[in-house]
Amino acid sequence: REDAGTPPAGRGPGGGRGWAVVVLLTGLLAVPFLMAAVTTRTPRWFPTHDIALFELKVRDVWSADPPLIGLAGRFGELGPGQGSHPGPLAFYVMAVPHALLGGSAWALQAATLLLQIGGAAAVVWLAWRRRGPPLALGVAAAVAVLAHAYGAEALAQPWLPYLPVLWFVAFLLAVWSVADGDLVALPVVVLTGSLCVQTHISYGLTVAAGVAVAAGATAWWFRARRRAPGPGPARDRIAAVLAVVAGVLVWLPPVLEQLGGGRGNLSILLDDFRHPDEPVVGAREGLDVLLVQLDPWRLVSNSAPIGGFPATGSLVPGVVLLVVWLVAVLGAWRLRHRSLLRLHGVLAVVLVAAGLSLGRIIGTPHNYLTLWVWAISALLLVAIGWTAAAAVEASGMIRPAARRTTLGLGAAALAVVVVAYAADLTSEAARLPVTDGELSGLNRGLIIGQV
């Protein structure tokens, strides 16, 4: 059944006030990134390694030879036959703000921070569309905690594994939105999923599973609404067409590169995963990595490394989280809460895909290859919290006269979480060091002729 008071699919309640909530929450989440943009303005930064190559690709967007594939990765043999990440979408997305802000290295960093703000805004907007301000506030709290866990230094770097982390949350919420009947989110599924996969291949299998869920849900909703009155079916068809068009446009560059003669990049990627030159970690170690990264304490404490370290730690917190989540799934089933069950279902599919994906990592399962699991952990906490709130409300424990007060206290608690974690991240952003400061200094000397 649908709960009383559930907003129609794709229509957040609250009208203008609802939009004000979206703007306010996005503004709070944006403060740390804006602070980071100010902090990194000086001293002048000179990118190195992958980030320098990334900036060159962004600049090439405006050239006669725009990039058709992503940045080079550890695929195939080093040299002319080396493979790259699937696509150039991140270059194209960041090329406009990079150019408008002056085309400097700082402009690249500012474009990165704007991209992170966009991801946070998309997450809040999607949550508001489904359940209005209450869910938007809960999801904003989860994003504030998640961004704090990643840290200002990581989120300010235009490095491939870090760029899509908040957009992956938006992708998961968009898949759930489609599963819950809001087909307007179909183009969002395609664009956010493509951004994640094209930027870094580690998102590939999990995004593919989410797209499969969205495609199946779309077919189901089209059949269910085929003869429904009103503008719903026409709106759904428009959304589906836009999703297909968006998918064709964003994947056209890598397809053109593949068909352009020689051994295409997609072929290199396929061959590398079919015949890896190093052992894959295997199902058992992949499951261990999943459980380690699901540890909710990593989110709230900002205590886990995120760089090139193996993903290690206790499996117990991750196991506990999954057990509590399974109890929440049972609770949603007993409540017959369809929206919640669909959210739990999406998370179940994504968890299975995540386990399979982690088991296929070639070589060492470095943290930067698995950071996207933290997004799943954050949404598991959202689903658990929402299920608990729905169970309390359905139990009649809260008298009608006290309902408004209880809701107000809950909203206040979530708002405190958003403000507290955003404030701490802002403080961290105000003290950001220069990325690869020593190498940047050497580059500065070479460029301006001081060494």
CSV table of C-alpha atoms in Angstrom, one decimal:
chain,number,residue,atom,x,y,z
A,1,ARG,CA,0.0,0.0,0.0
A,2,GLU,CA,1.0,3.6,-0.2
A,3,ASP,CA,1.0,5.5,3.1
A,4,ALA,CA,-1.5,8.3,3.6
A,5,GLY,CA,0.0,11.6,2.7
A,6,THR,CA,2.5,10.2,0.2
A,7,PRO,CA,3.1,12.8,-2.5
A,8,PRO,CA,2.3,11.8,-6.1
A,9,ALA,CA,5.3,10.4,-7.9
A,10,GLY,CA,7.6,13.1,-9.0
A,11,ARG,CA,6.0,15.9,-7.1
A,12,GLY,CA,7.6,17.1,-3.9
A,13,PRO,CA,5.1,18.7,-1.5
A,14,GLY,CA,5.4,22.1,-0.2
A,15,GLY,CA,5.4,24.2,-3.4
A,16,GLY,CA,7.6,27.2,-3.1
A,17,ARG,CA,8.5,26.4,0.5
A,18,GLY,CA,9.8,23.0,-0.7
A,19,TRP,CA,12.1,24.7,-3.2
A,20,ALA,CA,13.3,27.0,-0.5
A,21,VAL,CA,14.2,23.9,1.6
A,22,VAL,CA,16.2,22.5,-1.4
A,23,VAL,CA,18.0,25.9,-1.9
A,24,LEU,CA,18.7,26.3,1.8
A,25,LEU,CA,20.1,22.7,2.2
A,26,THR,CA,22.2,23.0,-0.9
A,27,GLY,CA,23.5,26.3,0.3
A,28,LEU,CA,24.6,24.8,3.6
A,29,LEU,CA,26.3,21.9,1.9
A,30,ALA,CA,28.0,24.2,-0.6
A,31,VAL,CA,29.7,26.4,2.1
A,32,PRO,CA,32.7,24.1,2.6
A,33,PHE,CA,33.3,23.9,-1.2
A,34,LEU,CA,33.1,27.7,-1.6
A,35,MET,CA,35.5,28.1,1.3
A,36,ALA,CA,37.9,25.6,-0.4
A,37,ALA,CA,37.7,27.7,-3.6
A,38,VAL,CA,38.7,30.8,-1.7
A,39,THR,CA,41.5,29.0,0.2
A,40,THR,CA,43.1,27.4,-3.0
A,41,ARG,CA,43.1,30.8,-4.8
A,42,THR,CA,46.6,31.5,-3.4
A,43,PRO,CA,49.4,30.5,-3.5
A,44,ARG,CA,49.4,29.6,-7.2
A,45,TRP,CA,49.1,25.9,-7.8
A,46,PHE,CA,51.0,24.0,-10.5
A,47,PRO,CA,49.3,20.6,-11.1
A,48,THR,CA,51.4,17.4,-11.5
A,49,HIS,CA,50.9,13.8,-12.6
A,50,ASP,CA,47.3,12.7,-13.4
A,51,ILE,CA,45.9,16.1,-12.5
A,52,ALA,CA,48.1,17.9,-14.9
A,53,LEU,CA,47.0,15.5,-17.7
A,54,PHE,CA,43.4,16.0,-16.6
A,55,GLU,CA,43.8,19.8,-17.1
A,56,LEU,CA,45.3,19.3,-20.5
A,57,LYS,CA,42.3,17.2,-21.5
A,58,VAL,CA,39.9,19.8,-20.2
A,59,ARG,CA,41.7,22.4,-22.3
A,60,ASP,CA,41.5,20.1,-25.3
A,61,VAL,CA,37.7,20.2,-25.2
A,62,TRP,CA,37.9,23.6,-27.0
A,63,SER,CA,40.5,22.4,-29.5
A,64,ALA,CA,40.2,20.9,-33.0
A,65,ASP,CA,40.9,17.5,-31.5
A,66,PRO,CA,38.6,17.2,-28.4
A,67,PRO,CA,39.0,14.1,-26.2
A,68,LEU,CA,37.0,11.1,-27.0
A,69,ILE,CA,38.0,8.9,-24.1
A,70,GLY,CA,38.9,9.3,-20.5
A,71,LEU,CA,42.3,9.7,-18.8
A,72,ALA,CA,44.8,6.9,-19.2
A,73,GLY,CA,44.7,4.2,-16.5
A,74,ARG,CA,46.4,0.9,-15.7
A,75,PHE,CA,44.8,-1.0,-18.6
A,76,GLY,CA,46.7,-3.1,-21.1
A,77,GLU,CA,50.4,-2.5,-21.9
A,78,LEU,CA,52.1,0.8,-21.1
A,79,GLY,CA,52.8,2.9,-24.1
A,80,PRO,CA,50.7,3.3,-27.3
A,81,GLY,CA,48.5,0.3,-26.5
A,82,GLN,CA,47.6,1.6,-23.0
A,83,GLY,CA,43.9,1.9,-22.2
A,84,SER,CA,42.0,4.8,-20.7
A,85,HIS,CA,38.9,5.2,-18.5
A,86,PRO,CA,35.8,4.9,-20.7
A,87,GLY,CA,34.8,8.4,-21.6
A,88,PRO,CA,35.4,12.2,-21.5
A,89,LEU,CA,32.2,13.4,-19.9
A,90,ALA,CA,34.0,14.9,-16.9
A,91,PHE,CA,36.3,16.9,-19.2
A,92,TYR,CA,33.3,18.3,-21.0
A,93,VAL,CA,31.3,19.1,-17.9
A,94,MET,CA,34.2,20.9,-16.3
A,95,ALA,CA,35.4,22.7,-19.5
A,96,VAL,CA,32.8,25.5,-19.3
A,97,PRO,CA,33.4,26.6,-15.7
A,98,HIS,CA,37.2,26.1,-16.2
A,99,ALA,CA,37.1,28.5,-19.2
A,100,LEU,CA,34.7,31.0,-17.6
A,101,LEU,CA,36.9,31.2,-14.5
A,102,GLY,CA,40.1,32.0,-16.4
A,103,GLY,CA,41.4,28.7,-17.7
A,104,SER,CA,44.0,28.5,-14.9
A,105,ALA,CA,45.0,25.6,-12.6
A,106,TRP,CA,42.9,27.3,-9.9
A,107,ALA,CA,40.0,27.4,-12.3
A,108,LEU,CA,40.2,23.6,-12.7
A,109,GLN,CA,40.1,23.3,-8.9
A,110,ALA,CA,37.1,25.7,-8.7
A,111,ALA,CA,35.4,23.7,-11.4
A,112,THR,CA,35.9,20.6,-9.4
A,113,LEU,CA,34.3,22.2,-6.3
A,114,LEU,CA,31.4,23.4,-8.4
A,115,LEU,CA,31.0,19.8,-9.7
A,116,GLN,CA,30.8,18.6,-6.0
A,117,ILE,CA,28.2,21.3,-5.2
A,118,GLY,CA,26.2,20.1,-8.2
A,119,GLY,CA,26.2,16.6,-6.9
A,120,ALA,CA,25.0,17.7,-3.5
A,121,ALA,CA,22.2,19.8,-5.1
A,122,ALA,CA,21.1,16.8,-7.3
A,123,VAL,CA,20.9,14.6,-4.2
A,124,VAL,CA,18.8,17.0,-2.2
A,125,TRP,CA,16.5,17.7,-5.2
A,126,LEU,CA,15.9,14.0,-5.9
A,127,ALA,CA,15.1,13.4,-2.2
A,128,TRP,CA,12.7,16.4,-2.2
A,129,ARG,CA,10.9,15.1,-5.3
A,130,ARG,CA,10.2,11.8,-3.6
A,131,ARG,CA,9.2,12.8,-0.1
A,132,GLY,CA,9.5,16.5,0.3
A,133,PRO,CA,11.4,18.4,2.9
A,134,PRO,CA,11.7,15.6,5.5
A,135,LEU,CA,13.5,13.2,3.3
A,136,ALA,CA,15.5,16.0,1.7
A,137,LEU,CA,16.7,17.0,5.2
A,138,GLY,CA,17.6,13.4,6.1
A,139,VAL,CA,19.5,12.9,2.9
A,140,ALA,CA,21.3,16.2,3.3
A,141,ALA,CA,22.5,15.1,6.7
A,142,ALA,CA,23.8,11.9,5.1
A,143,VAL,CA,25.6,13.9,2.4
A,144,ALA,CA,27.1,16.3,5.0
A,145,VAL,CA,28.5,13.3,7.0
A,146,LEU,CA,29.7,11.6,3.8
A,147,ALA,CA,31.5,14.7,2.4
A,148,HIS,CA,33.1,15.2,5.9
A,149,ALA,CA,34.3,11.6,5.7
A,150,TYR,CA,35.9,12.1,2.3
A,151,GLY,CA,37.4,15.3,3.5
A,152,ALA,CA,38.0,18.7,1.9
A,153,GLU,CA,41.4,17.9,0.4
A,154,ALA,CA,40.0,14.9,-1.5
A,155,LEU,CA,36.8,16.6,-2.7
A,156,ALA,CA,38.8,19.6,-3.9
A,157,GLN,CA,41.1,17.5,-6.1
A,158,PRO,CA,40.2,16.9,-9.8
A,159,TRP,CA,41.4,13.3,-9.4
A,160,LEU,CA,39.4,10.6,-11.2
A,161,PRO,CA,38.4,8.4,-8.2
A,162,TYR,CA,37.3,11.4,-6.1
A,163,LEU,CA,35.3,13.4,-8.8
A,164,PRO,CA,32.1,11.3,-8.9
A,165,VAL,CA,31.7,10.3,-5.2
A,166,LEU,CA,28.7,12.6,-4.5
A,167,TRP,CA,27.3,12.1,-8.0
A,168,PHE,CA,27.1,8.3,-7.2
A,169,VAL,CA,24.7,9.1,-4.4
A,170,ALA,CA,22.6,11.1,-6.9
A,171,PHE,CA,22.7,8.1,-9.2
A,172,LEU,CA,21.5,5.7,-6.6
A,173,LEU,CA,18.6,8.0,-5.6
A,174,ALA,CA,17.7,8.5,-9.2
A,175,VAL,CA,17.5,4.7,-9.7
A,176,TRP,CA,15.2,4.5,-6.6
A,177,SER,CA,13.1,7.4,-7.9
A,178,VAL,CA,12.5,5.5,-11.2
A,179,ALA,CA,11.7,2.3,-9.3
A,180,ASP,CA,9.3,4.3,-7.2
A,181,GLY,CA,7.5,5.6,-10.3
A,182,ASP,CA,9.1,9.0,-10.9
A,183,LEU,CA,10.3,8.4,-14.5
A,184,VAL,CA,11.3,12.1,-14.8
A,185,ALA,CA,14.5,10.9,-13.1
A,186,LEU,CA,15.4,8.6,-16.0
A,187,PRO,CA,17.7,11.2,-17.7
A,188,VAL,CA,19.3,11.7,-14.3
A,189,VAL,CA,20.0,8.0,-14.1
A,190,VAL,CA,21.7,8.1,-17.5
A,191,LEU,CA,23.7,11.2,-16.9
A,192,THR,CA,24.9,10.6,-13.4
A,193,GLY,CA,25.7,6.9,-14.1
A,194,SER,CA,27.6,7.9,-17.3
A,195,LEU,CA,29.6,10.5,-15.4
A,196,CYS,CA,30.6,8.0,-12.8
A,197,VAL,CA,31.6,5.2,-15.2
A,198,GLN,CA,33.3,7.3,-17.8
A,199,THR,CA,35.3,9.1,-15.1
A,200,HIS,CA,36.5,5.9,-13.3
A,201,ILE,CA,35.9,2.4,-14.4
A,202,SER,CA,35.5,1.2,-10.8
A,203,TYR,CA,31.9,2.3,-10.8
A,204,GLY,CA,31.1,0.2,-13.9
A,205,LEU,CA,29.4,-3.0,-12.6
A,206,THR,CA,27.5,-1.2,-9.8
A,207,VAL,CA,26.2,1.4,-12.2
A,208,ALA,CA,25.3,-1.2,-14.7
A,209,ALA,CA,23.2,-3.0,-12.1
A,210,GLY,CA,21.4,0.3,-11.2
A,211,VAL,CA,20.7,1.0,-14.9
A,212,ALA,CA,19.2,-2.5,-15.2
A,213,VAL,CA,16.9,-1.8,-12.3
A,214,ALA,CA,15.8,1.5,-13.8
A,215,ALA,CA,15.2,-0.1,-17.2
A,216,GLY,CA,13.1,-2.9,-15.7
A,217,ALA,CA,11.1,-0.5,-13.5
A,218,THR,CA,10.5,1.8,-16.5
A,219,ALA,CA,9.1,-1.1,-18.5
A,220,TRP,CA,6.9,-2.0,-15.6
A,221,TRP,CA,5.6,1.5,-15.0
A,222,PHE,CA,4.9,2.0,-18.7
A,223,ARG,CA,2.7,-1.1,-18.7
A,224,ALA,CA,1.0,-0.1,-15.5
A,225,ARG,CA,0.2,3.5,-16.7
A,226,ARG,CA,-0.5,2.7,-20.3
A,227,ARG,CA,-4.2,3.8,-20.0
A,228,ALA,CA,-3.9,6.1,-17.0
A,229,PRO,CA,-5.7,9.4,-17.4
A,230,GLY,CA,-3.9,12.8,-17.2
A,231,PRO,CA,-0.5,13.9,-18.4
A,232,GLY,CA,1.5,11.1,-16.7
A,233,PRO,CA,2.0,8.7,-19.7
A,234,ALA,CA,3.1,11.6,-22.0
A,235,ARG,CA,5.5,12.9,-19.4
A,236,ASP,CA,6.9,9.4,-18.9
A,237,ARG,CA,7.5,9.0,-22.7
A,238,ILE,CA,9.2,12.4,-22.9
A,239,ALA,CA,11.5,11.4,-20.0
A,240,ALA,CA,12.3,8.1,-21.7
A,241,VAL,CA,13.1,9.8,-25.0
A,242,LEU,CA,15.3,12.4,-23.2
A,243,ALA,CA,17.2,9.5,-21.4
A,244,VAL,CA,17.9,7.7,-24.7
A,245,VAL,CA,19.0,10.9,-26.3
A,246,ALA,CA,21.3,11.8,-23.4
A,247,GLY,CA,22.7,8.3,-23.4
A,248,VAL,CA,23.5,8.5,-27.1
A,249,LEU,CA,25.1,11.9,-26.8
A,250,VAL,CA,27.4,11.2,-23.8
A,251,TRP,CA,28.5,7.8,-25.1
A,252,LEU,CA,29.0,8.9,-28.7
A,253,PRO,CA,32.7,10.1,-28.2
A,254,PRO,CA,34.0,6.7,-26.9
A,255,VAL,CA,32.0,4.8,-29.6
A,256,LEU,CA,33.5,7.0,-32.3
A,257,GLU,CA,36.9,6.4,-30.9
A,258,GLN,CA,36.3,2.7,-30.9
A,259,LEU,CA,35.1,2.7,-34.5
A,260,GLY,CA,37.9,5.1,-35.7
A,261,GLY,CA,40.4,2.5,-36.7
A,262,GLY,CA,42.9,0.5,-34.9
A,263,ARG,CA,42.4,-1.2,-31.5
A,264,GLY,CA,39.7,0.9,-29.8
A,265,ASN,CA,39.8,1.8,-26.1
A,266,LEU,CA,36.7,-0.1,-25.3
A,267,SER,CA,38.3,-3.2,-26.7
A,268,ILE,CA,41.4,-2.6,-24.6
A,269,LEU,CA,39.3,-2.3,-21.5
A,270,LEU,CA,37.3,-5.5,-22.3
A,271,ASP,CA,40.5,-7.5,-23.0
A,272,ASP,CA,42.1,-6.2,-19.8
A,273,PHE,CA,39.3,-7.4,-17.6
A,274,ARG,CA,38.9,-10.7,-19.4
A,275,HIS,CA,42.6,-11.4,-19.3
A,276,PRO,CA,44.2,-9.4,-16.4
A,277,ASP,CA,48.0,-9.3,-16.1
A,278,GLU,CA,47.6,-9.5,-12.3
A,279,PRO,CA,45.4,-11.8,-10.1
A,280,VAL,CA,42.0,-10.5,-9.2
A,281,VAL,CA,41.3,-10.2,-5.5
A,282,GLY,CA,38.5,-12.9,-5.6
A,283,ALA,CA,35.1,-13.2,-4.1
A,284,ARG,CA,36.2,-13.8,-0.5
A,285,GLU,CA,38.5,-10.8,-0.3
A,286,GLY,CA,36.0,-8.7,-2.3
A,287,LEU,CA,33.4,-9.4,0.4
A,288,ASP,CA,35.9,-8.5,3.1
A,289,VAL,CA,36.6,-5.2,1.4
A,290,LEU,CA,32.9,-4.5,1.1
A,291,LEU,CA,32.3,-5.2,4.8
A,292,VAL,CA,35.3,-3.0,5.7
A,293,GLN,CA,34.1,-0.1,3.6
A,294,LEU,CA,30.5,-0.4,4.9
A,295,ASP,CA,31.7,0.4,8.4
A,296,PRO,CA,29.5,3.4,9.4
A,297,TRP,CA,32.1,4.6,11.9
A,298,ARG,CA,34.2,5.6,8.9
A,299,LEU,CA,31.5,8.0,8.0
A,300,VAL,CA,30.9,9.7,11.3
A,301,SER,CA,34.5,9.7,12.5
A,302,ASN,CA,36.5,10.7,9.4
A,303,SER,CA,39.0,8.1,10.6
A,304,ALA,CA,39.7,6.0,7.5
A,305,PRO,CA,42.4,6.7,4.9
A,306,ILE,CA,41.2,7.4,1.4
A,307,GLY,CA,44.4,7.4,-0.7
A,308,GLY,CA,46.5,4.6,-2.1
A,309,PHE,CA,46.3,2.3,0.9
A,310,PRO,CA,44.8,-1.2,1.0
A,311,ALA,CA,41.2,-1.2,2.4
A,312,THR,CA,41.7,-2.8,5.8
A,313,GLY,CA,39.9,-2.8,9.1
A,314,SER,CA,37.4,-4.8,11.2
A,315,LEU,CA,34.5,-6.6,9.4
A,316,VAL,CA,32.3,-6.5,12.5
A,317,PRO,CA,30.8,-3.0,12.0
A,318,GLY,CA,29.9,-3.7,8.4
A,319,VAL,CA,28.3,-7.0,9.4
A,320,VAL,CA,26.3,-5.2,12.1
A,321,LEU,CA,25.1,-2.6,9.7
A,322,LEU,CA,23.9,-5.2,7.3
A,323,VAL,CA,22.1,-7.1,10.0
A,324,VAL,CA,20.3,-3.9,11.2
A,325,TRP,CA,19.5,-3.1,7.6
A,326,LEU,CA,17.9,-6.6,7.1
A,327,VAL,CA,15.8,-6.0,10.2
A,328,ALA,CA,14.7,-2.7,8.6
A,329,VAL,CA,13.8,-4.5,5.4
A,330,LEU,CA,11.6,-6.9,7.4
A,331,GLY,CA,10.0,-3.9,9.1
A,332,ALA,CA,9.3,-2.2,5.8
A,333,TRP,CA,7.7,-5.4,4.6
A,334,ARG,CA,5.5,-5.7,7.6
A,335,LEU,CA,4.5,-2.1,7.1
A,336,ARG,CA,3.7,-2.7,3.4
A,337,HIS,CA,5.6,0.6,2.8
A,338,ARG,CA,6.1,0.4,-1.0
A,339,SER,CA,8.5,3.4,-1.4
A,340,LEU,CA,10.7,2.1,1.4
A,341,LEU,CA,10.7,-1.4,0.0
A,342,ARG,CA,11.7,-0.1,-3.4
A,343,LEU,CA,14.6,1.8,-1.8
A,344,HIS,CA,15.6,-1.3,0.1
A,345,GLY,CA,15.4,-3.3,-3.1
A,346,VAL,CA,17.6,-0.9,-5.0
A,347,LEU,CA,20.2,-1.1,-2.2
A,348,ALA,CA,20.0,-4.9,-2.2
A,349,VAL,CA,20.8,-5.1,-5.9
A,350,VAL,CA,23.6,-2.5,-5.6
A,351,LEU,CA,25.1,-4.4,-2.6
A,352,VAL,CA,25.3,-7.6,-4.6
A,353,ALA,CA,26.8,-5.8,-7.6
A,354,ALA,CA,29.3,-4.1,-5.3
A,355,GLY,CA,30.4,-7.4,-3.9
A,356,LEU,CA,30.9,-8.8,-7.4
A,357,SER,CA,32.7,-5.7,-8.5
A,358,LEU,CA,35.1,-5.6,-5.6
A,359,GLY,CA,35.9,-9.3,-6.2
A,360,ARG,CA,37.0,-8.4,-9.7
A,361,ILE,CA,39.6,-5.7,-8.7
A,362,ILE,CA,42.9,-6.5,-10.4
A,363,GLY,CA,45.8,-6.3,-8.0
A,364,THR,CA,45.7,-4.5,-4.6
A,365,PRO,CA,42.2,-3.2,-3.6
A,366,HIS,CA,43.3,0.3,-2.8
A,367,ASN,CA,41.0,2.6,-0.9
A,368,TYR,CA,40.6,4.9,-3.9
A,369,LEU,CA,39.1,2.1,-5.9
A,370,THR,CA,36.4,1.4,-3.4
A,371,LEU,CA,35.4,4.8,-1.9
A,372,TRP,CA,32.1,4.7,-3.6
A,373,VAL,CA,31.0,2.0,-1.1
A,374,TRP,CA,30.7,4.7,1.5
A,375,ALA,CA,27.8,6.2,-0.5
A,376,ILE,CA,26.0,2.9,-0.2
A,377,SER,CA,26.7,2.8,3.5
A,378,ALA,CA,25.2,6.4,3.9
A,379,LEU,CA,22.0,5.4,2.0
A,380,LEU,CA,21.7,2.2,4.1
A,381,LEU,CA,21.7,4.5,7.2
A,382,VAL,CA,19.0,6.7,5.6
A,383,ALA,CA,16.9,3.7,4.8
A,384,ILE,CA,17.2,2.3,8.3
A,385,GLY,CA,16.3,5.7,9.8
A,386,TRP,CA,13.4,6.2,7.6
A,387,THR,CA,12.1,2.7,8.3
A,388,ALA,CA,12.4,3.3,12.1
A,389,ALA,CA,10.5,6.5,11.8
A,390,ALA,CA,7.8,4.9,9.7
A,391,ALA,CA,7.5,2.0,12.3
A,392,VAL,CA,7.2,4.4,15.2
A,393,GLU,CA,4.5,6.4,13.4
A,394,ALA,CA,2.5,3.3,12.4
A,395,SER,CA,2.7,1.9,16.0
A,396,GLY,CA,0.7,4.8,17.4
A,397,MET,CA,3.4,5.5,20.0
A,398,ILE,CA,3.2,9.2,19.2
A,399,ARG,CA,-0.1,10.8,19.9
A,400,PRO,CA,-1.6,13.1,17.2
A,401,ALA,CA,-1.2,16.1,19.5
A,402,ALA,CA,2.5,15.4,19.9
A,403,ARG,CA,3.2,14.6,16.3
A,404,ARG,CA,4.1,18.1,15.2
A,405,THR,CA,6.5,18.5,18.2
A,406,THR,CA,8.1,15.2,17.5
A,407,LEU,CA,8.6,16.0,13.8
A,408,GLY,CA,10.1,19.3,14.8
A,409,LEU,CA,12.6,17.7,17.1
A,410,GLY,CA,13.6,15.2,14.5
A,411,ALA,CA,14.0,17.9,11.9
A,412,ALA,CA,16.0,20.0,14.4
A,413,ALA,CA,18.3,17.0,15.1
A,414,LEU,CA,19.0,16.4,11.4
A,415,ALA,CA,19.6,20.1,10.8
A,416,VAL,CA,22.2,20.1,13.6
A,417,VAL,CA,23.9,17.2,11.9
A,418,VAL,CA,24.0,19.1,8.6
A,419,VAL,CA,25.3,22.3,10.2
A,420,ALA,CA,27.8,20.6,12.5
A,421,TYR,CA,29.4,18.4,9.8
A,422,ALA,CA,29.3,21.2,7.2
A,423,ALA,CA,30.9,23.6,9.7
A,424,ASP,CA,33.7,21.2,10.5
A,425,LEU,CA,34.4,20.5,6.8
A,426,THR,CA,34.4,24.3,6.2
A,427,SER,CA,37.0,24.7,8.9
A,428,GLU,CA,39.1,22.0,7.2
A,429,ALA,CA,38.6,23.7,3.9
A,430,ALA,CA,40.0,26.9,5.3
A,431,ARG,CA,43.3,25.2,6.0
A,432,LEU,CA,43.7,23.3,2.8
A,433,PRO,CA,47.3,22.8,1.8
A,434,VAL,CA,48.5,23.1,-1.8
A,435,THR,CA,47.9,19.8,-3.6
A,436,ASP,CA,51.3,18.0,-4.0
A,437,GLY,CA,52.8,21.2,-2.6
A,438,GLU,CA,56.5,20.1,-3.0
A,439,LEU,CA,56.1,19.0,-6.6
A,440,SER,CA,53.9,22.1,-7.3
A,441,GLY,CA,56.8,24.2,-6.1
A,442,LEU,CA,59.2,22.5,-8.4
A,443,ASN,CA,56.9,23.0,-11.3
A,444,ARG,CA,56.6,26.7,-10.4
A,445,GLY,CA,60.4,27.0,-10.5
A,446,LEU,CA,60.6,25.3,-13.8
A,447,ILE,CA,57.8,27.4,-15.4
A,448,ILE,CA,58.9,30.8,-14.2
A,449,GLY,CA,62.6,30.1,-14.6
A,450,GLN,CA,63.7,30.1,-11.0
A,451,VAL,CA,65.5,26.8,-11.2
